[in-house]
Coordinates of C-alpha atoms in Angstrom, one line a residue:
M1 CA 19.5 17.0 23.1
K2 CA 20.5 13.2 23.8
G3 CA 22.6 11.0 21.8
T4 CA 25.5 8.6 21.7
D5 CA 29.2 10.1 21.0
E6 CA 28.1 9.9 17.1
I7 CA 24.3 10.4 17.2
R8 CA 22.6 13.1 18.3
T9 CA 18.8 13.6 18.9
Y10 CA 17.1 17.0 19.3
S11 CA 13.2 17.1 19.7
F12 CA 11.9 17.9 16.0
D13 CA 10.5 21.5 16.8
N14 CA 11.4 25.1 16.6
D15 CA 13.2 24.3 19.9
G16 CA 15.1 21.4 18.6
L17 CA 16.3 23.8 15.5
N18 CA 17.4 26.4 17.8
E19 CA 19.4 24.4 19.7
L20 CA 21.3 22.4 17.0
K21 CA 22.4 26.0 16.1
S22 CA 25.0 26.1 18.6
F23 CA 26.2 22.4 17.4
E24 CA 29.7 22.7 15.4
Y25 CA 28.8 20.5 12.8
G26 CA 25.1 21.7 12.5
K27 CA 26.3 23.8 9.8
N28 CA 28.5 23.2 6.8
W29 CA 29.1 19.6 7.4
P30 CA 27.8 16.7 5.8
V31 CA 25.6 14.5 8.2
V32 CA 23.1 11.5 8.1
Y33 CA 19.7 12.7 9.7
L34 CA 16.8 10.3 11.2
I35 CA 13.3 12.1 11.8
H36 CA 10.7 10.1 13.2
N37 CA 7.9 9.2 15.6
N38 CA 7.1 6.0 17.3
K39 CA 5.8 4.3 13.7
D40 CA 7.0 6.7 10.8
L41 CA 10.8 7.4 9.5
Y42 CA 12.0 9.3 7.3
I43 CA 16.2 9.3 6.4
G44 CA 18.3 11.9 4.6
E45 CA 21.7 13.7 4.1
T46 CA 22.4 16.8 3.8
T47 CA 25.9 19.4 4.4
G48 CA 23.5 21.6 6.2
A49 CA 21.6 20.2 9.1
E50 CA 20.5 23.5 10.3
V51 CA 19.1 24.9 7.2
R52 CA 17.4 21.3 6.2
M53 CA 15.6 20.7 9.4
S54 CA 14.0 23.9 9.1
Q55 CA 12.8 23.2 5.5
H56 CA 11.3 19.9 6.7
L57 CA 9.7 21.6 9.2
S58 CA 8.1 23.7 6.9
N59 CA 7.1 20.3 5.0
N60 CA 3.4 18.9 5.7
E61 CA 4.3 16.0 4.9
K62 CA 7.1 15.4 7.5
N63 CA 6.4 18.1 10.1
Y64 CA 4.2 15.7 12.3
L65 CA 7.4 13.9 13.2
E66 CA 8.5 14.1 16.7
E67 CA 12.5 13.7 16.7
I68 CA 15.5 14.0 14.5
A69 CA 19.0 11.9 15.0
I70 CA 21.9 13.6 13.3
V71 CA 25.1 11.0 12.5
F72 CA 27.9 13.1 12.7
D73 CA 31.6 12.5 12.4
H74 CA 34.9 14.9 11.6
K75 CA 35.9 12.3 9.2
F76 CA 32.8 12.2 7.0
N77 CA 32.7 13.6 3.6
K78 CA 29.6 13.6 0.8
S79 CA 30.2 10.4 -0.5
V80 CA 30.2 8.4 2.6
I81 CA 26.8 10.3 3.8
L82 CA 25.3 9.2 0.4
D83 CA 26.2 5.9 1.1
Y84 CA 25.1 5.8 4.5
E85 CA 21.8 7.5 3.8
Q86 CA 21.2 4.5 1.3
R87 CA 22.6 2.0 3.2
L88 CA 20.2 3.2 6.3
I89 CA 17.1 3.4 4.1
K90 CA 17.3 -0.3 2.7
Y91 CA 18.4 -1.8 6.3
C92 CA 15.3 0.4 8.3
S93 CA 12.8 -0.8 5.5
V94 CA 14.0 -4.4 6.1
D95 CA 14.0 -4.0 10.0
S96 CA 10.4 -3.1 10.6
R97 CA 11.2 -0.8 13.5
F98 CA 9.5 1.4 12.0
Q99 CA 5.8 0.9 10.0
N100 CA 6.6 3.5 7.3
I101 CA 9.7 4.7 5.5
L102 CA 8.6 7.9 4.4
N103 CA 11.7 8.3 1.5
K104 CA 10.3 7.6 -2.2
N105 CA 13.9 8.1 -4.2
K106 CA 15.7 5.8 -2.2
G107 CA 18.6 7.6 -1.8
Q108 CA 21.4 7.5 -4.1
Q109 CA 20.4 5.5 -7.1
A110 CA 23.5 3.8 -7.9
I111 CA 26.7 2.1 -6.2
H112 CA 29.4 4.4 -6.5
D113 CA 33.1 3.9 -5.1
Y114 CA 34.9 6.7 -3.0
Y115 CA 38.4 6.7 -1.0
N116 CA 38.4 4.4 1.9
R117 CA 34.9 3.1 1.2
D118 CA 35.6 -0.2 2.9
E119 CA 36.8 1.2 5.9
Y120 CA 33.6 3.6 6.4
R121 CA 31.6 0.7 5.6
S122 CA 33.2 -1.6 8.3
D123 CA 31.6 1.2 10.6
F124 CA 28.3 0.9 9.8
E125 CA 27.8 -1.9 12.0
R126 CA 28.9 0.3 14.6
L127 CA 26.6 2.9 13.9
W128 CA 23.9 0.4 13.1
N129 CA 24.1 -0.8 16.8
S130 CA 24.5 2.4 18.4
L131 CA 20.6 2.9 16.4
K132 CA 19.6 -0.2 18.1
S133 CA 20.7 0.8 21.7
M134 CA 19.0 4.0 20.7
G135 CA 15.4 2.0 20.2
L136 CA 16.0 3.2 16.4
A137 CA 16.4 -0.5 15.4
D138 CA 15.4 -3.5 16.0
H139 CA 17.6 -6.5 14.3
T140 CA 21.0 -7.3 13.7
L141 CA 22.6 -6.7 10.3
H142 CA 23.6 -10.1 10.0
K143 CA 19.6 -11.4 10.2
I144 CA 18.7 -8.6 7.8
E145 CA 21.0 -9.1 5.4
N146 CA 19.2 -13.2 5.2
E147 CA 16.2 -11.7 4.7
N148 CA 14.5 -12.1 1.5
I149 CA 13.4 -9.0 1.5
F150 CA 16.5 -7.4 1.6
K151 CA 17.8 -9.6 -1.3
F152 CA 15.1 -8.2 -3.6
S153 CA 14.4 -4.7 -1.8
P154 CA 13.4 -2.1 -4.0
Y155 CA 15.6 -0.1 -1.6
N156 CA 19.1 -1.9 -3.3
C157 CA 21.1 0.5 -4.6
L158 CA 22.0 -0.4 -8.4
T159 CA 25.4 -0.5 -10.2
G160 CA 26.1 2.1 -12.7
E161 CA 25.5 0.0 -15.3
Q162 CA 22.3 -1.4 -13.8
N163 CA 20.9 2.2 -13.3
E164 CA 21.6 3.3 -16.5
V165 CA 19.7 0.1 -18.3
G166 CA 17.1 1.2 -15.8
T167 CA 17.0 4.5 -16.9
D168 CA 16.8 3.8 -20.6
I169 CA 13.9 1.3 -20.1
I170 CA 12.1 4.3 -18.1
M171 CA 12.7 6.3 -21.5
D172 CA 11.3 3.8 -23.6
I173 CA 8.2 3.9 -21.3
I174 CA 7.9 7.6 -21.6
D175 CA 8.3 7.0 -25.7
T176 CA 5.4 4.0 -25.9
F177 CA 2.9 6.4 -23.9
T178 CA 3.6 9.8 -25.2
N179 CA 3.6 8.5 -28.8
D180 CA 0.8 6.0 -28.1
K181 CA 2.4 3.1 -29.8
K182 CA 3.4 0.1 -28.5
G183 CA 6.8 -0.9 -27.1
I184 CA 9.1 -3.5 -25.9
S185 CA 12.3 -3.3 -23.7
L186 CA 14.5 -6.7 -23.9
V187 CA 16.9 -7.1 -21.7
N188 CA 19.5 -9.5 -22.0
G189 CA 21.6 -10.9 -19.0
C190 CA 23.2 -14.4 -18.1
A191 CA 22.7 -15.3 -14.6
G192 CA 23.9 -13.0 -12.0
T193 CA 23.7 -9.4 -13.4
G194 CA 20.7 -8.0 -11.3
K195 CA 18.0 -8.6 -13.9
T196 CA 15.5 -9.1 -11.0
V197 CA 17.1 -6.3 -9.1
V198 CA 16.7 -4.0 -11.7
A199 CA 12.7 -4.8 -12.4
I200 CA 12.0 -4.4 -9.1
S201 CA 13.6 -1.2 -8.5
I202 CA 12.0 -0.1 -11.7
I203 CA 8.5 -1.1 -10.7
N204 CA 9.3 0.5 -7.3
S205 CA 10.2 3.7 -9.3
L206 CA 7.3 3.8 -11.5
M207 CA 4.4 2.8 -8.6
N208 CA 6.6 6.1 -6.6
T209 CA 6.2 8.5 -9.7
L210 CA 3.3 10.9 -8.9
D211 CA 5.5 11.5 -5.6
I212 CA 8.5 12.9 -7.3
E213 CA 9.4 16.4 -5.8
E214 CA 9.8 19.4 -8.3
D215 CA 13.2 20.3 -7.0
S216 CA 14.7 16.6 -6.7
V217 CA 16.9 16.4 -9.5
G218 CA 19.2 18.9 -7.9
E219 CA 19.7 16.2 -5.0
F220 CA 21.7 14.2 -6.9
D221 CA 25.4 14.7 -8.2
D222 CA 25.5 11.8 -10.8
D223 CA 24.3 12.4 -14.4
I224 CA 22.4 9.2 -14.5
D225 CA 20.9 9.6 -11.3
K226 CA 19.5 13.1 -12.9
Q227 CA 18.6 11.8 -15.8
K228 CA 16.8 8.9 -13.9
I229 CA 14.5 11.7 -11.7
A230 CA 14.3 14.1 -14.9
A231 CA 12.8 11.2 -16.8
L232 CA 10.5 10.3 -14.0
K233 CA 9.6 13.5 -13.2
E234 CA 8.4 13.9 -17.3
L235 CA 6.5 10.6 -16.6
K236 CA 4.5 12.5 -13.5
D237 CA 3.5 15.2 -15.9
Y238 CA 2.2 12.7 -18.5
I239 CA 0.2 10.6 -15.8
L240 CA -1.0 14.2 -14.9
K241 CA -1.9 15.5 -17.9
E242 CA -2.8 12.6 -19.7
R243 CA -4.2 10.1 -17.7
N244 CA -5.8 12.6 -15.1
G245 CA -3.6 11.3 -12.4
K246 CA -4.3 7.4 -12.8
P247 CA -1.2 5.6 -12.3
F248 CA -0.3 2.8 -14.4
K249 CA -1.6 -0.7 -14.0
I250 CA 1.5 -2.7 -13.7
G251 CA 2.4 -6.5 -13.2
F252 CA 5.3 -8.5 -12.7
V253 CA 5.0 -11.8 -14.4
L254 CA 7.3 -14.4 -13.1
P255 CA 7.1 -18.1 -14.8
M256 CA 8.7 -20.4 -12.0
P257 CA 5.9 -20.4 -9.1
G258 CA 8.6 -20.7 -6.2
F259 CA 10.1 -17.6 -7.0
R260 CA 7.1 -16.3 -7.8
R261 CA 6.0 -16.9 -3.9
T262 CA 9.3 -15.4 -2.9
I263 CA 8.7 -12.2 -4.9
S264 CA 5.3 -12.1 -3.7
N265 CA 6.4 -12.4 -0.2
V266 CA 8.8 -9.5 -0.6
F267 CA 6.1 -7.0 -2.6
K268 CA 3.6 -7.6 0.5
E269 CA 6.4 -6.8 3.1
C270 CA 7.7 -3.9 1.0
G271 CA 4.7 -1.9 0.6
N272 CA 5.5 1.8 -0.4
G273 CA 3.2 1.3 -3.3
L274 CA 4.1 -2.6 -4.3
V275 CA 1.5 -5.3 -3.5
K276 CA 1.8 -8.7 -3.8
D277 CA -1.1 -8.8 -6.4
M278 CA 0.9 -7.0 -8.9
V279 CA 2.9 -10.4 -8.9
I280 CA 1.3 -13.1 -11.4
G281 CA 1.9 -16.3 -13.6
P282 CA 1.6 -15.5 -17.2
C283 CA -1.8 -17.0 -17.1
D284 CA -3.0 -14.1 -15.1
V285 CA -1.9 -11.9 -17.5
V286 CA -5.3 -11.6 -19.2
K287 CA -7.3 -11.2 -16.1
E288 CA -6.7 -7.1 -15.4
D289 CA -6.1 -4.5 -18.3
Y290 CA -2.3 -3.6 -17.6
D291 CA -0.5 -1.0 -19.2
I292 CA 2.9 -2.1 -18.4
L293 CA 4.1 -5.9 -17.8
F294 CA 7.4 -6.8 -16.8
V295 CA 8.4 -10.6 -17.1
D296 CA 11.6 -11.9 -15.4
E297 CA 13.1 -14.9 -16.3
S298 CA 11.3 -14.8 -19.4
H299 CA 13.3 -17.2 -21.0
R300 CA 11.3 -19.7 -18.9
L301 CA 7.8 -19.1 -20.5
S302 CA 6.0 -21.9 -22.1
K303 CA 4.4 -23.2 -25.4
R304 CA 2.0 -26.2 -25.4
K305 CA 4.4 -29.0 -24.2
N306 CA 5.3 -31.7 -21.8
L307 CA 2.6 -29.0 -19.6
T308 CA 1.0 -30.2 -16.5
G309 CA -2.3 -28.0 -17.0
Y310 CA -2.9 -27.6 -21.0
K311 CA -6.6 -26.7 -19.9
S312 CA -5.4 -23.5 -18.5
F313 CA -2.7 -23.3 -21.4
D314 CA -5.7 -23.7 -24.1
D315 CA -8.1 -21.6 -21.9
T316 CA -6.0 -18.7 -22.0
S317 CA -4.9 -18.7 -25.3
R318 CA -8.6 -18.8 -26.7
Q319 CA -9.3 -16.1 -24.6
L320 CA -7.0 -13.7 -26.4
G321 CA -8.4 -15.2 -30.0
L322 CA -5.1 -17.3 -30.3
D323 CA -4.5 -21.0 -31.8
P324 CA -3.1 -23.1 -28.7
N325 CA -1.2 -25.2 -30.7
K326 CA 0.6 -22.4 -32.6
T327 CA 0.8 -19.5 -29.8
N328 CA 3.0 -19.7 -26.3
Q329 CA 3.0 -17.6 -23.2
L330 CA 5.5 -14.8 -24.5
E331 CA 2.9 -13.7 -27.0
W332 CA 0.0 -13.4 -24.3
V333 CA 2.4 -11.2 -22.3
L334 CA 2.9 -9.1 -25.7
N335 CA -1.1 -8.7 -26.4
C336 CA -1.6 -7.8 -22.7
A337 CA 0.5 -4.7 -22.0
K338 CA 1.0 -1.2 -23.8
H339 CA 4.6 -1.8 -23.1
V340 CA 6.5 -5.3 -22.1
V341 CA 9.7 -5.5 -20.2
L342 CA 11.6 -8.4 -21.1
F343 CA 14.5 -10.2 -18.8
Y344 CA 16.2 -12.7 -21.2
D345 CA 19.0 -14.9 -20.9
Q346 CA 18.7 -17.7 -23.8
Y347 CA 20.9 -20.0 -22.1
Q348 CA 18.5 -20.5 -19.1
A349 CA 16.0 -22.0 -21.1
V350 CA 16.5 -25.5 -19.5
K351 CA 13.1 -27.7 -20.1
S352 CA 11.4 -29.2 -23.1
S353 CA 8.6 -26.9 -22.3
D354 CA 11.0 -23.2 -22.5
L355 CA 10.7 -21.6 -25.8
T356 CA 14.0 -22.5 -27.7
A357 CA 15.7 -19.4 -29.0
S358 CA 14.7 -19.3 -32.1
E359 CA 10.9 -19.2 -31.2
Y360 CA 11.3 -16.5 -28.5
Q361 CA 12.8 -14.6 -31.2
D362 CA 10.5 -15.6 -34.1
T363 CA 7.5 -14.3 -31.7
L364 CA 9.3 -11.2 -30.7
N365 CA 9.5 -10.6 -34.7
K366 CA 5.7 -10.8 -34.8
Y367 CA 5.3 -8.0 -32.4
S368 CA 8.9 -5.7 -32.5
V369 CA 8.0 -2.7 -34.2
N370 CA 9.5 -0.6 -31.6
L371 CA 11.7 -3.0 -29.7
N372 CA 14.4 -1.6 -27.6
H373 CA 17.7 -3.8 -26.9
H374 CA 19.1 -3.2 -23.4
E375 CA 22.0 -6.0 -21.7
L376 CA 23.3 -6.1 -18.3
K377 CA 27.1 -7.6 -18.7
T378 CA 28.2 -7.3 -15.1
Q379 CA 28.3 -10.8 -13.0
M380 CA 27.7 -9.7 -9.7
R381 CA 27.5 -13.3 -7.7
C382 CA 31.0 -14.4 -7.9
K383 CA 34.5 -12.7 -9.0
G384 CA 34.7 -16.0 -11.8
G385 CA 33.3 -13.3 -14.5
A386 CA 31.7 -14.9 -17.7

């Protein structure tokens, strides 16, 4: 055993397990732990480190790891370790000290307040610096927090509202595919409500659906968390039984080229099922056979007016059998996937080529047999409210 005043490390084997058994916080106490070798890292939380370590040692997917670092404090409680677990997953995924973060469920799904949370979160920097001194992290929190991959990470913990909307959209997708119909999820939300973060979180969950473990529902205390994992398990069963294990083909449409490049780089750096080729422009929807298309900033989808590239607009329209003078990019998307998830704010349509609110609604009316409405209301960027 070695480590700091708040982190103890053990060899990840039976000798380490036997040593852990004599540690006063090894049984019946909330802790966070990091199991790793030089390349791979798994982060977890438990109220019984000895039992959990034994379970991981019997897991063929993790028993090749070499060391376990256990973070402990006599002031820890269950809420703290859930928070620290999720924060460690997010920061470690951006830090890049480890090539692979093995976590699939991202820790707790939604942000929960708890007693003295601000105090515990202020202690997190001290914990992070301890991990740096042990060679388990490379960069400062400040540097990590200023990276795009941190801001748009699939490991972002959602608010309760965001988590509920994300879960409802997954249920919409299940309904579409299990009942073999076309479906649309329309998410209304003003600037700063986290539409992009919610979209990336859902895409990440869908891309890792097959990795959902049978007993994973029991890992969460919150009802929405349990509902989301249960929905993903249902989706996993559908993929295995009805699609012979073939994952969904998913595209993430971003109309604005600059933002598209940013998110493409985020997907490239994230890995864990996310690849940069998933991030596409409106004209790309005809290039693959998509099962699900997500469209961020769908209010920026265009019609044939004041464009810099009329030819590509006309070519794409004709490829779909649509009249270039009567169609628009929203109609393209609705024609190119079985289920479409649209993130929309009518007040952010700013160019003459953007669809007006009435044009947007008229297009939806042509395809809205199974239209599901959702709303993000809470403004996250400032304290000024609406």
